[in-house]
Amino acid sequence: MSKQTYRVCFCFRRRFKLAVAEVPDEIKALFDLYSENGIMTADHIHRFLIEVQKQEKATFEEAQSIVESLKHLSLFHRKGLHLEAFFKYLFGDTNPPLDLKLGVHHDMTAPLSHYFIYTGHNSYLTGNQLSSECSDVPIINALKKGVRVIELDIWPNSDNDDVEVLHGRTLTTPVQLIKCLRSINEHAFTASEFPVVITLEDHLTPDLQAKVAQMVTQTFGDILFTPGSERLKEFPSPDSLKRRIIISTKPPKEYLEAKEIKDKESHYQKGNAASDEEAWGKEIPILNGHILADDKNESDKDDDDAEEDLDEGDHKLQHDIAPEYKRLIAIHAGKPKGGLDECLKVDPDKVRRLSLSEQQLEKAAETHGKEIVRFTQRNILRVYPKGTRVNSSNYNPLIGWMHGAQMVAFNMQGYGRSLWLMQGMFRANGGCGFVKKPSFLLKSGPHGEVFDTKAKLPMQKTLKVKIYMGEGWFYDFQHTHFDAYSPPDFYARVGIAGVPADTVMKKTKTLEDSWIPFWNEEFEFPLTVPELALLRIEVHEYDMSEKDDFGGQTCLPVWELREGIRAVPLHDRKGERYKCVKLLVRLEFV
């Protein structure tokens, strides 16, 4: 036997020798209640699944399969589970907090406007907004993670005879549009069979628009959804658009030649010195109905790279659009002339997409909150990051979601707490990239009343979260990662991201010198809008002299949580799941 094999076997035996000592007292008590003579049979497990795990539809066959899955270990009784095996089941991958077997289970036959859609911003950037490379790689990565809206900024190349994708008027290095289109075609439906929307920010002349139309048509062929010359009166459903590509764009506001880009270079070289965001992202600002604190000194004027929509009344520019290009546009974008009242008018005869920056939405919500909700019942609202987020950070997505915004666009290439919320939202509905909006965002009352985001709402239910313990860091991290000479000192942060009344974060005690922390602490979260609440969990390692170390995180949609005792896997800063790190948690609604 090799030394490595011996070490693995020793660790395996050691883990199961210590397993009984590691079982929390409450788990031991439940085992005693649902077992006989130290053995939990399939009958006992079946009752446990129904009564404790709240799986009312659990079958005896499911219980039997749990026994069968652990029977091969010699420590376990053939007819049932010892305490160690029961503990292994609870802490195993077959006991997650979301029911992965459900897959896509929302009604997918409603119009696109009835769904939150996993949306990327500047999907081609590999890093910051000013000087990073443009590539098809982040587009591929986003599609593999289930992102359903890809944004491409299209510009003429230096010879004005081809089309490139880049962040205009910056130092970002371009990538050919055709390369991006081919990669989308190849990877669009790797993670989900539901449609992919390509939003084009167009800075082209009509002759290059015609070239784009040819590229798009040849690349996507029959999977391209084109409604023809007629404007849509209602958006089709995700179900009817399975494995289809949809183009959404607006006419170009202006045509900027390459020399204008160079005029801006010195300005952006200075701006590129901005420091990176904290290692795991700033704490998410709480929405309170006012302009967020970090925006208070910023100009109301849109940033240079803001996605300013063309007024629909500008007939001259619309007339110049290449007709073959115009025919490809399925989701028309544009801002009617006038103020917010005009922008948010609902046309009974056609639907459209409106784009607002995060700041514009925040300000609009102050005075036109109900109108935004009413607009998003039929039309699509896209929200995008403010231009000063040069390090590709993100914002609190809840302000968009609570107003019904379907496309809350994020920089997917970075990481941070805001992005964790986005990832948590789209773990719902089987991770297909479409989440059905709550009914209160889709309905109007007899007198046209809609959901009022500022109204004080009654509590609907309380989520109780008990954090028993965690393990796996010993295997996923180098043993000197947290402390060079002693085991780590872990604490957990637990809370809710949701409407302002529900948003809160709490913290466990810090446990010193333990790779397997036993917190055994319970938290209660009263929820007024559970349909928009996300459960946040983070683990950090306390450091007296320096910044606390990151130890994992997850974010989960509250409305899809399974009650009972669950093994909650943790993820790294970018949202990739660790191999071993997980928490044992009890979830209960009261």
PDB file of C-alpha atoms in Angstrom, residues 302 307-313 333-338 343 352-356 360 384:
ATOM      1  CA  ASP A 302     -25.595  60.143 -17.959  1.00  0.00           C
ATOM      2  CA  GLU A 307     -26.901  53.164 -22.921  1.00  0.00           C
ATOM      3  CA  GLU A 308     -28.946  56.172 -23.970  1.00  0.00           C
ATOM      4  CA  ASP A 309     -31.930  55.176 -26.062  1.00  0.00           C
ATOM      5  CA  LEU A 310     -32.841  57.003 -29.228  1.00  0.00           C
ATOM      6  CA  ASP A 311     -36.063  58.953 -29.139  1.00  0.00           C
ATOM      7  CA  GLU A 312     -38.662  57.054 -31.131  1.00  0.00           C
ATOM      8  CA  GLY A 313     -39.624  60.339 -32.762  1.00  0.00           C
ATOM      9  CA  ALA A 333     -35.808  49.328 -27.757  1.00  0.00           C
ATOM     10  CA  GLY A 334     -36.356  53.045 -27.557  1.00  0.00           C
ATOM     11  CA  LYS A 335     -37.264  56.030 -25.413  1.00  0.00           C
ATOM     12  CA  PRO A 336     -40.245  58.139 -26.482  1.00  0.00           C
ATOM     13  CA  LYS A 337     -39.653  61.874 -26.433  1.00  0.00           C
ATOM     14  CA  GLY A 338     -40.580  63.555 -23.204  1.00  0.00           C
ATOM     15  CA  CYS A 343     -41.255  56.707 -21.246  1.00  0.00           C
ATOM     16  CA  ARG A 352     -41.019  47.400 -26.332  1.00  0.00           C
ATOM     17  CA  ARG A 353     -37.878  47.463 -24.218  1.00  0.00           C
ATOM     18  CA  LEU A 354     -36.816  50.486 -22.174  1.00  0.00           C
ATOM     19  CA  SER A 355     -33.319  50.849 -20.681  1.00  0.00           C
ATOM     20  CA  LEU A 356     -32.477  52.795 -17.521  1.00  0.00           C
ATOM     21  CA  GLN A 360     -32.103  56.539 -13.395  1.00  0.00           C
ATOM     22  CA  TYR A 384     -27.704  48.507 -16.323  1.00  0.00           C
TER      23      TYR A 384
END
